[in-house]
mmCIF file of C-alpha atoms in Angstrom:
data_model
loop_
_atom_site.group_PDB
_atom_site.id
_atom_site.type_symbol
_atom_site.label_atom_id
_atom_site.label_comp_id
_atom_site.label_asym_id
_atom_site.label_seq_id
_atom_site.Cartn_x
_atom_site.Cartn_y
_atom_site.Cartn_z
ATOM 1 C CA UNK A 1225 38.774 130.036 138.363
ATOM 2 C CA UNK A 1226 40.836 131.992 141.011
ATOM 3 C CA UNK A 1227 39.377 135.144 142.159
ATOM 4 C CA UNK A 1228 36.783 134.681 139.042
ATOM 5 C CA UNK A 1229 33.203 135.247 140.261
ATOM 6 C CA UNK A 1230 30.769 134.112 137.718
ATOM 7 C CA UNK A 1231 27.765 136.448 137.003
ATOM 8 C CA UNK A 1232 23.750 135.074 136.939
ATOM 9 C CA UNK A 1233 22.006 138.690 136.679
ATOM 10 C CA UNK A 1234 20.310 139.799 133.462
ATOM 11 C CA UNK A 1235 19.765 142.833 132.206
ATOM 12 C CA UNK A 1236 17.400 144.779 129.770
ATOM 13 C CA UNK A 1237 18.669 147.946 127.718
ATOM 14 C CA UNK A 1238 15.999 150.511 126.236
ATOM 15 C CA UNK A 1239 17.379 152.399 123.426
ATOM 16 C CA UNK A 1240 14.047 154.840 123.231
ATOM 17 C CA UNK A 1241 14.610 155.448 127.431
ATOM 18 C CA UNK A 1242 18.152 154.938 127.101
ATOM 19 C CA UNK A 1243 17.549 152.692 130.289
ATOM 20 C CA UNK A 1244 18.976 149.567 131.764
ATOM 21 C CA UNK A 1245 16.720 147.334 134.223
ATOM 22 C CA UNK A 1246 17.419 143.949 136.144
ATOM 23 C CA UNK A 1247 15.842 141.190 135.453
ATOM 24 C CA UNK A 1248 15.387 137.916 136.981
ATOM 25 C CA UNK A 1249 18.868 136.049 137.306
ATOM 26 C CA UNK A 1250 19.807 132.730 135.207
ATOM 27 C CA UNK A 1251 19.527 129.651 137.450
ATOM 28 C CA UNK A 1252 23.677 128.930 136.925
ATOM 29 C CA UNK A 1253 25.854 131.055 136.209
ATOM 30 C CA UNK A 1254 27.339 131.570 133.014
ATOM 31 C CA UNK A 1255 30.366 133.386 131.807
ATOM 32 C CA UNK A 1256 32.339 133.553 128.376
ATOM 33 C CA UNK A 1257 35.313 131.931 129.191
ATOM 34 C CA UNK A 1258 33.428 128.461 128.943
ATOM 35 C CA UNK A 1259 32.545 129.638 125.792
ATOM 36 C CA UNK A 1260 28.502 129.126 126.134
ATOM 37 C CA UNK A 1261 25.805 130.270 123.820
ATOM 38 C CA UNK A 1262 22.439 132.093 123.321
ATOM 39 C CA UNK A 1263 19.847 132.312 120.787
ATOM 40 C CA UNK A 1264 16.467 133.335 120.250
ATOM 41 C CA UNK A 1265 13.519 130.977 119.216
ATOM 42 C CA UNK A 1266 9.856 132.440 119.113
ATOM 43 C CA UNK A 1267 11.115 135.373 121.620
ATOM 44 C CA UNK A 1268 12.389 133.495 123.953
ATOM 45 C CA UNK A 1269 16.099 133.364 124.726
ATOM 46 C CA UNK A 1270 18.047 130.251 125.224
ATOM 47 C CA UNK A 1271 21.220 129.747 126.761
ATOM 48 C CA UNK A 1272 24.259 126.405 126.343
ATOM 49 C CA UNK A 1273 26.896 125.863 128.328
ATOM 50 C CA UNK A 1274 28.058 123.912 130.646
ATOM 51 C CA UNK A 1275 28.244 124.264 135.050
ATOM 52 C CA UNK A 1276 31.268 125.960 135.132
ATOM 53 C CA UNK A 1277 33.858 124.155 137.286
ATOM 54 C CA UNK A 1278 37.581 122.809 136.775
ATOM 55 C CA UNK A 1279 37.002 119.466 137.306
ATOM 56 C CA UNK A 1280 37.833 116.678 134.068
ATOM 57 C CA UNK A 1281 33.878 115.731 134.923
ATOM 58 C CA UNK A 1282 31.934 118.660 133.174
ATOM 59 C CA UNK A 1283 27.796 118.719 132.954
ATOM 60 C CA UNK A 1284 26.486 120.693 130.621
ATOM 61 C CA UNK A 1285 23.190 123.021 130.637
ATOM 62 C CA UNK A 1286 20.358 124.581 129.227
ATOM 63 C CA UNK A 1287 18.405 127.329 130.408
ATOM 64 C CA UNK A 1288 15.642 129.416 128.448
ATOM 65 C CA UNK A 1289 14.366 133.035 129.564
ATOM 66 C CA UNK A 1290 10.855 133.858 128.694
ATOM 67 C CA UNK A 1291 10.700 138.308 128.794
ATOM 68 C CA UNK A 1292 6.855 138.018 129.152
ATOM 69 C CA UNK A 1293 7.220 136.390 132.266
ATOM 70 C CA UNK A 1294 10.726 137.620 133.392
ATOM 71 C CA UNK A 1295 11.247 133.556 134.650
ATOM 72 C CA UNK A 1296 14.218 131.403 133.823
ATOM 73 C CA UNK A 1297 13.364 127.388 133.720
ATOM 74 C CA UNK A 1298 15.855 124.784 133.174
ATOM 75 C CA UNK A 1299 15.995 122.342 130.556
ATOM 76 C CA UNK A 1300 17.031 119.361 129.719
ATOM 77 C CA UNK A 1301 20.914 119.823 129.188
ATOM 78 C CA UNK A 1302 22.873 118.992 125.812
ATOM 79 C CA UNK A 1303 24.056 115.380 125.507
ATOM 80 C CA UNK A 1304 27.324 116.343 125.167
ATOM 81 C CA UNK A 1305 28.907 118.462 127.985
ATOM 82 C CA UNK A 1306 31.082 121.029 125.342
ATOM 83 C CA UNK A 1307 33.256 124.558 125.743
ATOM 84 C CA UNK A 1308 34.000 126.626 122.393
ATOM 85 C CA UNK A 1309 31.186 125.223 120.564
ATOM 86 C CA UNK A 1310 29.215 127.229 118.298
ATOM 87 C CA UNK A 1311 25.303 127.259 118.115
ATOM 88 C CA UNK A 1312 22.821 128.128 114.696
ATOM 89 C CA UNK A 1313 19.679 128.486 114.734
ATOM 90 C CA UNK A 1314 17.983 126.922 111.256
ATOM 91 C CA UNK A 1315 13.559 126.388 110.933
ATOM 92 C CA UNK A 1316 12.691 126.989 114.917
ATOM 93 C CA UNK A 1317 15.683 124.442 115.885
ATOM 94 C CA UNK A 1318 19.284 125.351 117.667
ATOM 95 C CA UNK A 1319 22.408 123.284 116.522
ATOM 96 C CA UNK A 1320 25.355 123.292 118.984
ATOM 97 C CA UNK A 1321 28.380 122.252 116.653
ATOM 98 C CA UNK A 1322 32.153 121.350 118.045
ATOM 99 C CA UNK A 1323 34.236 122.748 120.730
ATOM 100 C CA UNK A 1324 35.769 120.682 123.796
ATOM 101 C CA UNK A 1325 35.268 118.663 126.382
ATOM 102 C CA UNK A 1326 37.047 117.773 129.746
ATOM 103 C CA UNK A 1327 38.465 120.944 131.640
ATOM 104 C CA UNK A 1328 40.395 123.605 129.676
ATOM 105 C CA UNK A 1329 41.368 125.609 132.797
ATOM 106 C CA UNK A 1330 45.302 125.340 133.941
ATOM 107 C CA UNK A 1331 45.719 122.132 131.681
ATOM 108 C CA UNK A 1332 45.126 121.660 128.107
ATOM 109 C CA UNK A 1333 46.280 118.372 127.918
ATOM 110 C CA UNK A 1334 43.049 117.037 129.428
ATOM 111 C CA UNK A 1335 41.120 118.714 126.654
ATOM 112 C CA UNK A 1336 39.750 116.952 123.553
ATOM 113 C CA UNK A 1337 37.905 118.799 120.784
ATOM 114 C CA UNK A 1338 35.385 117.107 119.437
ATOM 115 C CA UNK A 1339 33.500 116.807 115.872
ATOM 116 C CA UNK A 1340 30.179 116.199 117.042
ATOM 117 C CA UNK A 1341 26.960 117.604 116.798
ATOM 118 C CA UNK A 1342 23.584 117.695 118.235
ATOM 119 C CA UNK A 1343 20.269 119.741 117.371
ATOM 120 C CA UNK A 1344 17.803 120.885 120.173
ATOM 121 C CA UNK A 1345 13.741 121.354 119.367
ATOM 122 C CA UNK A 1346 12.514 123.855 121.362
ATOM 123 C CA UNK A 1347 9.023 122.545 121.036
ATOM 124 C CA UNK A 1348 9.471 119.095 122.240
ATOM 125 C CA UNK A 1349 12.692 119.865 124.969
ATOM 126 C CA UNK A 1350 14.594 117.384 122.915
ATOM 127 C CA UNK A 1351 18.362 116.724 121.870
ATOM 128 C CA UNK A 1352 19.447 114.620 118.969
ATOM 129 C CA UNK A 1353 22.659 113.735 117.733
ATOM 130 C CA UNK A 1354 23.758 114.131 114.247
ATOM 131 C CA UNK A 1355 26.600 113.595 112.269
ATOM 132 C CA UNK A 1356 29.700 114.732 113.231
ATOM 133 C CA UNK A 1357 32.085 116.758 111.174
ATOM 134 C CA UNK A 1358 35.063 115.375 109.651
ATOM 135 C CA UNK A 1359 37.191 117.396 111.718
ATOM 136 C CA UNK A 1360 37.629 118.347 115.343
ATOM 137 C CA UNK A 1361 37.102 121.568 115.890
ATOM 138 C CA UNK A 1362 37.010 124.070 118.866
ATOM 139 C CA UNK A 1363 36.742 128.298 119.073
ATOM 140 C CA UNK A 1364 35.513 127.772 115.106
ATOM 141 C CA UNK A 1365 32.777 130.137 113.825
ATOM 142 C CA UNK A 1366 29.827 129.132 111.726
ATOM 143 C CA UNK A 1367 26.897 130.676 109.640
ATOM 144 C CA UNK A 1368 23.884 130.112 107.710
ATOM 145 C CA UNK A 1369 23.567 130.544 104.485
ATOM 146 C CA UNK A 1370 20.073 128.786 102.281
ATOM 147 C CA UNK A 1371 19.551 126.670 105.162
ATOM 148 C CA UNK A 1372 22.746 125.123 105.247
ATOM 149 C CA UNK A 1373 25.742 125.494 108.538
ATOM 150 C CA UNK A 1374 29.516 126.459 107.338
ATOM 151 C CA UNK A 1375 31.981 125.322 110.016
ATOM 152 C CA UNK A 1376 35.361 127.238 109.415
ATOM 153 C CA UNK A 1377 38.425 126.929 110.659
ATOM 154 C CA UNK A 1378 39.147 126.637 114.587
ATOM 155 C CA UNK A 1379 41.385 124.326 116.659
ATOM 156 C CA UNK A 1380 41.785 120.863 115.962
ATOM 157 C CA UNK A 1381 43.305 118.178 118.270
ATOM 158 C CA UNK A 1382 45.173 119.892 121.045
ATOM 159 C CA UNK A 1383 48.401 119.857 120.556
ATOM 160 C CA UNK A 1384 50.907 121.915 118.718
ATOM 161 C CA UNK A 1385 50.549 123.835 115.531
ATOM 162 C CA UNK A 1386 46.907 122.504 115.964
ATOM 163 C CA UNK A 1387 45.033 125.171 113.958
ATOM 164 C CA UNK A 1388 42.530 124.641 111.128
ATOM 165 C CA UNK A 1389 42.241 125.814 107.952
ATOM 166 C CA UNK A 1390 39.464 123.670 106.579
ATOM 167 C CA UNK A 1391 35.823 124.338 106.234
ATOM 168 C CA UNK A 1392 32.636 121.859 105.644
ATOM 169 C CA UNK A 1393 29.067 122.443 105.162
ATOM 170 C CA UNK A 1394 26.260 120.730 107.241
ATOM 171 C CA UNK A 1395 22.727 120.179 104.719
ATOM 172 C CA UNK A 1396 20.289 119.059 107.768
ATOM 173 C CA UNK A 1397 17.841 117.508 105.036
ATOM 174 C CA UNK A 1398 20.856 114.971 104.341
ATOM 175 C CA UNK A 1399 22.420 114.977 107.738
ATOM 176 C CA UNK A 1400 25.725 114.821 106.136
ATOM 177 C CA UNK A 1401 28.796 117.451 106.401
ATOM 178 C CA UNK A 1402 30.712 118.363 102.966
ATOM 179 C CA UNK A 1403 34.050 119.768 103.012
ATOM 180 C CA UNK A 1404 34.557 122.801 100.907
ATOM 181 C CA UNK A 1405 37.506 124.833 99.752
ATOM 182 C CA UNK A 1406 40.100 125.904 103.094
ATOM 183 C CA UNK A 1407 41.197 129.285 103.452
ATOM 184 C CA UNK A 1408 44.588 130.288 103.336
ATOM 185 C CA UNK A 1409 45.735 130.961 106.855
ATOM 186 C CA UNK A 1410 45.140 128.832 109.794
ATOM 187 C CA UNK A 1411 43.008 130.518 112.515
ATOM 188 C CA UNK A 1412 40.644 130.060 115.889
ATOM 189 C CA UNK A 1413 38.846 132.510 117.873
ATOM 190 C CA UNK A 1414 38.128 134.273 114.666
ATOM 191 C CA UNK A 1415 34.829 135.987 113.360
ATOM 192 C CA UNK A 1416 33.079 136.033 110.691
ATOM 193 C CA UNK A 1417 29.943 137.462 109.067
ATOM 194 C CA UNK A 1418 27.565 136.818 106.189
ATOM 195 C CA UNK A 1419 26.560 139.154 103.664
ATOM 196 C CA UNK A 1420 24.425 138.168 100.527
ATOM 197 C CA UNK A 1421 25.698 134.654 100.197
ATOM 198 C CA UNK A 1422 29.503 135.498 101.052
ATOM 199 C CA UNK A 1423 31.167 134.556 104.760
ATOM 200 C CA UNK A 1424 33.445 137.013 105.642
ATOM 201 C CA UNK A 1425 36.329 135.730 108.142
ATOM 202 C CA UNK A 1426 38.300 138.078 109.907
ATOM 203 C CA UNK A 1427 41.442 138.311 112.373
ATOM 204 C CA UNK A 1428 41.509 135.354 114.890
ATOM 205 C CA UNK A 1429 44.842 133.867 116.640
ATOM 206 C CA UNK A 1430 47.997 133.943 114.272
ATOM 207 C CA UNK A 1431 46.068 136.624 112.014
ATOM 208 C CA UNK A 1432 44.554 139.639 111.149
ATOM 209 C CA UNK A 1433 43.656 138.468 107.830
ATOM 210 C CA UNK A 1434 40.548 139.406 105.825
ATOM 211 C CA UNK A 1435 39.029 136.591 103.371
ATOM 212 C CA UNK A 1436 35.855 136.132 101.988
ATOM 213 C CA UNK A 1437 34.075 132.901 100.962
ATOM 214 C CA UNK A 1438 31.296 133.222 98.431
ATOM 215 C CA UNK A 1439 29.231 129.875 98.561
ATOM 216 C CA UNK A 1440 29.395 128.089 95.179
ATOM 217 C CA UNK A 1441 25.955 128.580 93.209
ATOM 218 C CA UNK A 1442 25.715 124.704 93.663
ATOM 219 C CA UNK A 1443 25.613 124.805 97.506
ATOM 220 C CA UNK A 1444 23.168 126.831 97.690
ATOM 221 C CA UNK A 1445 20.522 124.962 96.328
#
């Protein structure tokens, strides 16, 4: 990481007092370059990543932060130790999709991006493993739309011109991914954004491209 120094300290911001206040700090570290991921379940927030390190050996984490308490506890971590993943949140449960394993940092050749995908239940503190997409994919976005995860574009296998244009849907009461129609350009590190029942995807690497995907009246049943 160099002269990187990773952050632990939360803060709160008041738009009514226009205030910020600290909070207790996370238990490790976490920073963006890693790629982790937060999301809220019954108001409390939970955060995926991995212990940030440059090793090929990575161990991944989870951490939850309950406000009414202002306490951080440590739980059990995802199976899979993953970077550039992406994380949904569908009936109470968090899905952590994609990204990469081994260490990204000064060597991309020890990096693989995966297909897999596991969903964590915050009520029991358990992982499972589901099944994986039909494509690797790393620094993809996804979104919900009726229940349903859209995977879209990202990096595949590293490599050269390894850029994705595909897209597949994950139906968790089949636990099967479909692949759908693939935009036009290849792109990672994109965004994209839902509104109605359309995914907008915009810019990314290679890109500052605007399309639109409206889900098919069948796929959203």
């Amino acid at each position: 990481m160099g002269t990187w120094e990773l952050i632990s300290s939360t803060e709160v911001y008041d738009p009514f007092t226009t205030t910020w206040t600290a909070l207790a700090s996370m238990p490790i570290a976490q920073a963006d370059v890693y790629g982790f991921q937060t999301e809220v379940v019954d108001g409390k927030i939970y955060v995926f990543g991995v212990i940030p390190d440059e090793t090929e050996t990575r161990k991944s984490i989870t951490e939850v932060y309950n406000p009414s308490t202002n306490t951080w506890t440590i739980l059990t971590p995802m199976p899979t130790p993953r970077d550039g993943f992406q994380t949904e949140v569908i009936d109470g449960k968090i899905y952590a999709i994609g990204g990469y394993s081994g260490a990204f940092i000064g060597n991309p050749s020890r990096v693989d991006s995966l297909s897999s995908a596991e969903v964590y239940d915050p009520s029991t503190d358990t992982w499972t493993t589901l099944a994986s997409m039909s494509a690797t994919r790393c620094y993809h976005q996804t979104e919900v739309i009726d229940g349903k995860i859209y995977a879209i574009c990202g990096f595949g296998p590293f490599g050269s011109d390894n850029r994705l244009l595909s897209t597949e849907v994950y139906d968790p009461s089949t636990n099967k991914w479909t692949t759908v129609v693939s935009m036009s350009k290849k792109r990672s590190h994109l965004h994209t954004e839902v509104i109605g029942k359309v995914i907008y995807a915009i810019g990314g690497a290679n890109s500052t491209y605007l399309e639109s995907y409206a889900v098919p009246t069948s796929a959203t049943k």
